[in-house]
Amino acid sequence: MQNGYATVTWLLLKGRRIGRVTNQEAPMKPSLLIFSAVATVIAAVAASSSVAGRSGAVLPGFRSPSGNIKCYYNPKGLSSRGFTPVLRCSLDHADYGVTLQHRCETGDWHGFTLTPTRKPLIFCPGGASGDHVAYRTLAYGKSWQRGPFTCTSRVTGVTCSNRTGHGLFISRQTYRSW
């Protein structure tokens, strides 16, 4: 061994005695790692269960027939305007995604948030929302209504609006908000 640290480490790992110090942890390390991993998984499941318990039931949502666009309604959603009913729409693939990502001050661009009375906002969460959503396919030409929001699915994209006339159109190629 070249240095004292390496010698001490080698002796400890072999379970040999250095003065009054004996490495008695070495045989327990694999079980300690397994225990730690199991405890981490249990803690993660418990945390997600408590989030689900707090947020209540599974939230209603829809996806376009292509599966690219998904929207859901949260009656107690958090937006930059506080807690309010929100409609969140996201796209798996959007040609303008990189452009909107540059507009996010924090977090990643994930779509749009529509509130009951104002224009849509870009949605840039800093982490997972914890929202649990049940999506159903909304056929082209059909509409979906929850709370103050109505959305219509078309081959060209999805249009959603609130009761005050503000809304958005989203597709893979483009978006508009008013």
PDB file of C-alpha atoms in Angstrom:
ATOM      1  CA  MET A   1       0.000   0.000   0.000  1.00  0.00           C
ATOM      2  CA  GLN A   2       1.265   3.428  -0.906  1.00  0.00           C
ATOM      3  CA  ASN A   3      -0.350   5.656   1.732  1.00  0.00           C
ATOM      4  CA  GLY A   4      -1.824   5.390   5.203  1.00  0.00           C
ATOM      5  CA  TYR A   5      -5.419   5.951   4.063  1.00  0.00           C
ATOM      6  CA  ALA A   6      -5.282   3.038   1.621  1.00  0.00           C
ATOM      7  CA  THR A   7      -3.770   0.806   4.300  1.00  0.00           C
ATOM      8  CA  VAL A   8      -6.447   1.677   6.855  1.00  0.00           C
ATOM      9  CA  THR A   9      -9.213   1.150   4.251  1.00  0.00           C
ATOM     10  CA  TRP A  10      -7.768  -2.214   3.228  1.00  0.00           C
ATOM     11  CA  LEU A  11      -7.512  -3.381   6.816  1.00  0.00           C
ATOM     12  CA  LEU A  12     -11.041  -2.221   7.645  1.00  0.00           C
ATOM     13  CA  LEU A  13     -12.550  -3.930   4.636  1.00  0.00           C
ATOM     14  CA  LYS A  14     -10.843  -7.213   5.520  1.00  0.00           C
ATOM     15  CA  GLY A  15     -12.353  -7.102   9.011  1.00  0.00           C
ATOM     16  CA  ARG A  16      -8.977  -6.874  10.678  1.00  0.00           C
ATOM     17  CA  ARG A  17      -8.258  -5.067  13.877  1.00  0.00           C
ATOM     18  CA  ILE A  18      -6.485  -1.694  13.906  1.00  0.00           C
ATOM     19  CA  GLY A  19      -5.836  -0.939  17.511  1.00  0.00           C
ATOM     20  CA  ARG A  20      -9.322  -1.052  19.045  1.00  0.00           C
ATOM     21  CA  VAL A  21     -11.286  -0.511  15.767  1.00  0.00           C
ATOM     22  CA  THR A  22     -12.864  -3.507  14.059  1.00  0.00           C
ATOM     23  CA  ASN A  23     -14.849  -3.364  10.855  1.00  0.00           C
ATOM     24  CA  GLN A  24     -18.081  -4.999  11.915  1.00  0.00           C
ATOM     25  CA  GLU A  25     -20.247  -3.219   9.346  1.00  0.00           C
ATOM     26  CA  ALA A  26     -18.868  -4.960   6.274  1.00  0.00           C
ATOM     27  CA  PRO A  27     -21.096  -8.067   6.524  1.00  0.00           C
ATOM     28  CA  MET A  28     -24.211  -5.865   6.925  1.00  0.00           C
ATOM     29  CA  LYS A  29     -23.611  -3.526   3.971  1.00  0.00           C
ATOM     30  CA  PRO A  30     -25.586  -5.473   1.323  1.00  0.00           C
ATOM     31  CA  SER A  31     -28.577  -5.817   3.648  1.00  0.00           C
ATOM     32  CA  LEU A  32     -28.294  -2.150   4.628  1.00  0.00           C
ATOM     33  CA  LEU A  33     -28.365  -1.146   0.949  1.00  0.00           C
ATOM     34  CA  ILE A  34     -31.397  -3.359   0.300  1.00  0.00           C
ATOM     35  CA  PHE A  35     -33.165  -1.980   3.372  1.00  0.00           C
ATOM     36  CA  SER A  36     -32.406   1.585   2.277  1.00  0.00           C
ATOM     37  CA  ALA A  37     -33.739   0.935  -1.221  1.00  0.00           C
ATOM     38  CA  VAL A  38     -36.930  -0.650   0.115  1.00  0.00           C
ATOM     39  CA  ALA A  39     -37.429   2.219   2.574  1.00  0.00           C
ATOM     40  CA  THR A  40     -36.984   4.754  -0.241  1.00  0.00           C
ATOM     41  CA  VAL A  41     -39.592   3.004  -2.399  1.00  0.00           C
ATOM     42  CA  ILE A  42     -42.041   2.792   0.509  1.00  0.00           C
ATOM     43  CA  ALA A  43     -41.538   6.489   1.285  1.00  0.00           C
ATOM     44  CA  ALA A  44     -42.130   7.427  -2.380  1.00  0.00           C
ATOM     45  CA  VAL A  45     -45.338   5.374  -2.543  1.00  0.00           C
ATOM     46  CA  ALA A  46     -46.559   6.870   0.734  1.00  0.00           C
ATOM     47  CA  ALA A  47     -45.805  10.398  -0.502  1.00  0.00           C
ATOM     48  CA  SER A  48     -47.648   9.853  -3.792  1.00  0.00           C
ATOM     49  CA  SER A  49     -50.586   8.319  -1.910  1.00  0.00           C
ATOM     50  CA  SER A  50     -50.798  11.324   0.389  1.00  0.00           C
ATOM     51  CA  VAL A  51     -50.720  13.668  -2.614  1.00  0.00           C
ATOM     52  CA  ALA A  52     -53.509  11.662  -4.238  1.00  0.00           C
ATOM     53  CA  GLY A  53     -55.454  11.752  -0.993  1.00  0.00           C
ATOM     54  CA  ARG A  54     -55.114  15.511  -0.733  1.00  0.00           C
ATOM     55  CA  SER A  55     -56.059  16.243  -4.312  1.00  0.00           C
ATOM     56  CA  GLY A  56     -59.128  14.026  -4.091  1.00  0.00           C
ATOM     57  CA  ALA A  57     -60.529  12.018  -6.948  1.00  0.00           C
ATOM     58  CA  VAL A  58     -58.981  11.342 -10.300  1.00  0.00           C
ATOM     59  CA  LEU A  59     -59.330  14.415 -12.519  1.00  0.00           C
ATOM     60  CA  PRO A  60     -61.307  14.260 -15.793  1.00  0.00           C
ATOM     61  CA  GLY A  61     -59.440  14.752 -19.029  1.00  0.00           C
ATOM     62  CA  PHE A  62     -59.401  13.977 -22.724  1.00  0.00           C
ATOM     63  CA  ARG A  63     -56.869  13.280 -25.438  1.00  0.00           C
ATOM     64  CA  SER A  64     -57.103  13.876 -29.145  1.00  0.00           C
ATOM     65  CA  PRO A  65     -57.561  10.772 -31.335  1.00  0.00           C
ATOM     66  CA  SER A  66     -53.886  11.032 -32.354  1.00  0.00           C
ATOM     67  CA  GLY A  67     -52.928  11.102 -28.642  1.00  0.00           C
ATOM     68  CA  ASN A  68     -50.702  14.153 -29.173  1.00  0.00           C
ATOM     69  CA  ILE A  69     -52.918  16.661 -27.324  1.00  0.00           C
ATOM     70  CA  LYS A  70     -54.135  16.081 -23.768  1.00  0.00           C
ATOM     71  CA  CYS A  71     -56.263  18.398 -21.622  1.00  0.00           C
ATOM     72  CA  TYR A  72     -57.662  18.003 -18.122  1.00  0.00           C
ATOM     73  CA  TYR A  73     -59.817  19.935 -15.705  1.00  0.00           C
ATOM     74  CA  ASN A  74     -58.782  20.640 -12.124  1.00  0.00           C
ATOM     75  CA  PRO A  75     -61.469  22.476 -10.112  1.00  0.00           C
ATOM     76  CA  LYS A  76     -58.866  23.471  -7.504  1.00  0.00           C
ATOM     77  CA  GLY A  77     -55.835  23.987  -9.717  1.00  0.00           C
ATOM     78  CA  LEU A  78     -52.872  26.179  -8.988  1.00  0.00           C
ATOM     79  CA  SER A  79     -51.989  28.821 -11.535  1.00  0.00           C
ATOM     80  CA  SER A  80     -49.878  31.952 -11.395  1.00  0.00           C
ATOM     81  CA  ARG A  81     -53.160  33.644 -10.437  1.00  0.00           C
ATOM     82  CA  GLY A  82     -53.656  31.435  -7.354  1.00  0.00           C
ATOM     83  CA  PHE A  83     -55.994  28.499  -6.699  1.00  0.00           C
ATOM     84  CA  THR A  84     -58.811  28.464  -9.210  1.00  0.00           C
ATOM     85  CA  PRO A  85     -60.473  26.058 -11.639  1.00  0.00           C
ATOM     86  CA  VAL A  86     -57.996  25.437 -14.453  1.00  0.00           C
ATOM     87  CA  LEU A  87     -57.863  23.652 -17.751  1.00  0.00           C
ATOM     88  CA  ARG A  88     -54.389  22.351 -18.574  1.00  0.00           C
ATOM     89  CA  CYS A  89     -53.511  21.302 -22.103  1.00  0.00           C
ATOM     90  CA  SER A  90     -50.241  19.718 -23.163  1.00  0.00           C
ATOM     91  CA  LEU A  91     -48.776  18.331 -26.347  1.00  0.00           C
ATOM     92  CA  ASP A  92     -46.406  15.414 -26.729  1.00  0.00           C
ATOM     93  CA  HIS A  93     -44.992  16.996 -29.900  1.00  0.00           C
ATOM     94  CA  ALA A  94     -45.212  20.684 -30.849  1.00  0.00           C
ATOM     95  CA  ASP A  95     -43.159  22.402 -33.554  1.00  0.00           C
ATOM     96  CA  TYR A  96     -43.063  25.553 -31.376  1.00  0.00           C
ATOM     97  CA  GLY A  97     -42.086  23.830 -28.112  1.00  0.00           C
ATOM     98  CA  VAL A  98     -38.494  25.087 -28.111  1.00  0.00           C
ATOM     99  CA  THR A  99     -39.656  28.665 -28.713  1.00  0.00           C
ATOM    100  CA  LEU A 100     -42.061  28.541 -25.763  1.00  0.00           C
ATOM    101  CA  GLN A 101     -39.459  26.852 -23.563  1.00  0.00           C
ATOM    102  CA  HIS A 102     -37.359  30.024 -23.898  1.00  0.00           C
ATOM    103  CA  ARG A 103     -40.290  32.024 -22.478  1.00  0.00           C
ATOM    104  CA  CYS A 104     -40.319  29.942 -19.279  1.00  0.00           C
ATOM    105  CA  GLU A 105     -38.459  31.735 -16.494  1.00  0.00           C
ATOM    106  CA  THR A 106     -38.350  28.589 -14.359  1.00  0.00           C
ATOM    107  CA  GLY A 107     -39.307  25.007 -15.093  1.00  0.00           C
ATOM    108  CA  ASP A 108     -40.001  23.385 -18.440  1.00  0.00           C
ATOM    109  CA  TRP A 109     -42.691  24.263 -20.945  1.00  0.00           C
ATOM    110  CA  HIS A 110     -45.485  21.678 -20.798  1.00  0.00           C
ATOM    111  CA  GLY A 111     -48.398  23.407 -22.492  1.00  0.00           C
ATOM    112  CA  PHE A 112     -51.047  25.929 -21.547  1.00  0.00           C
ATOM    113  CA  THR A 113     -53.264  26.801 -18.583  1.00  0.00           C
ATOM    114  CA  LEU A 114     -56.663  28.376 -19.108  1.00  0.00           C
ATOM    115  CA  THR A 115     -58.407  30.018 -16.138  1.00  0.00           C
ATOM    116  CA  PRO A 116     -62.140  30.865 -15.918  1.00  0.00           C
ATOM    117  CA  THR A 117     -61.912  34.547 -16.856  1.00  0.00           C
ATOM    118  CA  ARG A 118     -58.588  35.367 -18.518  1.00  0.00           C
ATOM    119  CA  LYS A 119     -56.363  34.618 -21.476  1.00  0.00           C
ATOM    120  CA  PRO A 120     -54.376  31.368 -21.403  1.00  0.00           C
ATOM    121  CA  LEU A 121     -50.914  31.255 -19.885  1.00  0.00           C
ATOM    122  CA  ILE A 122     -48.000  29.084 -20.877  1.00  0.00           C
ATOM    123  CA  PHE A 123     -47.533  26.262 -18.355  1.00  0.00           C
ATOM    124  CA  CYS A 124     -43.955  25.984 -17.023  1.00  0.00           C
ATOM    125  CA  PRO A 125     -44.016  23.796 -13.904  1.00  0.00           C
ATOM    126  CA  GLY A 126     -40.891  23.455 -11.808  1.00  0.00           C
ATOM    127  CA  GLY A 127     -41.769  19.870 -10.869  1.00  0.00           C
ATOM    128  CA  ALA A 128     -44.435  17.220 -11.047  1.00  0.00           C
ATOM    129  CA  SER A 129     -47.967  18.476 -10.440  1.00  0.00           C
ATOM    130  CA  GLY A 130     -49.178  15.392  -8.611  1.00  0.00           C
ATOM    131  CA  ASP A 131     -52.459  15.569 -10.540  1.00  0.00           C
ATOM    132  CA  HIS A 132     -53.926  12.144 -11.347  1.00  0.00           C
ATOM    133  CA  VAL A 133     -55.897  12.229 -14.583  1.00  0.00           C
ATOM    134  CA  ALA A 134     -58.171   9.763 -16.388  1.00  0.00           C
ATOM    135  CA  TYR A 135     -57.985  10.627 -20.085  1.00  0.00           C
ATOM    136  CA  ARG A 136     -60.599   9.482 -22.578  1.00  0.00           C
ATOM    137  CA  THR A 137     -60.369   9.954 -26.333  1.00  0.00           C
ATOM    138  CA  LEU A 138     -62.405  12.876 -27.659  1.00  0.00           C
ATOM    139  CA  ALA A 139     -63.370  12.041 -31.239  1.00  0.00           C
ATOM    140  CA  TYR A 140     -62.899  14.626 -33.976  1.00  0.00           C
ATOM    141  CA  GLY A 141     -65.959  16.893 -34.206  1.00  0.00           C
ATOM    142  CA  LYS A 142     -66.978  16.250 -30.586  1.00  0.00           C
ATOM    143  CA  SER A 143     -66.948  18.676 -27.633  1.00  0.00           C
ATOM    144  CA  TRP A 144     -66.069  18.226 -23.953  1.00  0.00           C
ATOM    145  CA  GLN A 145     -67.276  20.534 -21.176  1.00  0.00           C
ATOM    146  CA  ARG A 146     -66.147  20.780 -17.537  1.00  0.00           C
ATOM    147  CA  GLY A 147     -66.701  23.711 -15.198  1.00  0.00           C
ATOM    148  CA  PRO A 148     -66.342  26.974 -17.116  1.00  0.00           C
ATOM    149  CA  PHE A 149     -64.443  25.348 -20.048  1.00  0.00           C
ATOM    150  CA  THR A 150     -65.498  23.851 -23.367  1.00  0.00           C
ATOM    151  CA  CYS A 151     -63.126  22.125 -25.792  1.00  0.00           C
ATOM    152  CA  THR A 152     -63.741  20.855 -29.318  1.00  0.00           C
ATOM    153  CA  SER A 153     -61.534  18.311 -31.078  1.00  0.00           C
ATOM    154  CA  ARG A 154     -60.993  18.636 -34.820  1.00  0.00           C
ATOM    155  CA  VAL A 155     -58.576  17.066 -37.274  1.00  0.00           C
ATOM    156  CA  THR A 156     -56.780  20.432 -37.405  1.00  0.00           C
ATOM    157  CA  GLY A 157     -56.337  20.671 -33.599  1.00  0.00           C
ATOM    158  CA  VAL A 158     -58.145  21.380 -30.329  1.00  0.00           C
ATOM    159  CA  THR A 159     -59.948  24.618 -29.469  1.00  0.00           C
ATOM    160  CA  CYS A 160     -60.775  25.401 -25.829  1.00  0.00           C
ATOM    161  CA  SER A 161     -62.490  28.451 -24.360  1.00  0.00           C
ATOM    162  CA  ASN A 162     -63.764  29.744 -21.036  1.00  0.00           C
ATOM    163  CA  ARG A 163     -67.163  31.342 -20.384  1.00  0.00           C
ATOM    164  CA  THR A 164     -65.806  34.882 -20.834  1.00  0.00           C
ATOM    165  CA  GLY A 165     -64.687  34.167 -24.403  1.00  0.00           C
ATOM    166  CA  HIS A 166     -60.952  33.722 -23.861  1.00  0.00           C
ATOM    167  CA  GLY A 167     -59.378  30.594 -25.240  1.00  0.00           C
ATOM    168  CA  LEU A 168     -56.742  28.829 -27.251  1.00  0.00           C
ATOM    169  CA  PHE A 169     -56.249  26.703 -30.316  1.00  0.00           C
ATOM    170  CA  ILE A 170     -53.454  24.135 -30.240  1.00  0.00           C
ATOM    171  CA  SER A 171     -52.086  21.723 -32.800  1.00  0.00           C
ATOM    172  CA  ARG A 172     -48.727  20.156 -33.514  1.00  0.00           C
ATOM    173  CA  GLN A 173     -47.889  22.962 -35.963  1.00  0.00           C
ATOM    174  CA  THR A 174     -49.248  26.102 -34.297  1.00  0.00           C
ATOM    175  CA  TYR A 175     -51.126  27.700 -31.418  1.00  0.00           C
ATOM    176  CA  ARG A 176     -53.224  30.824 -30.905  1.00  0.00           C
ATOM    177  CA  SER A 177     -54.559  32.396 -27.733  1.00  0.00           C
ATOM    178  CA  TRP A 178     -57.136  35.150 -27.268  1.00  0.00           C
TER     179      TRP A 178
END
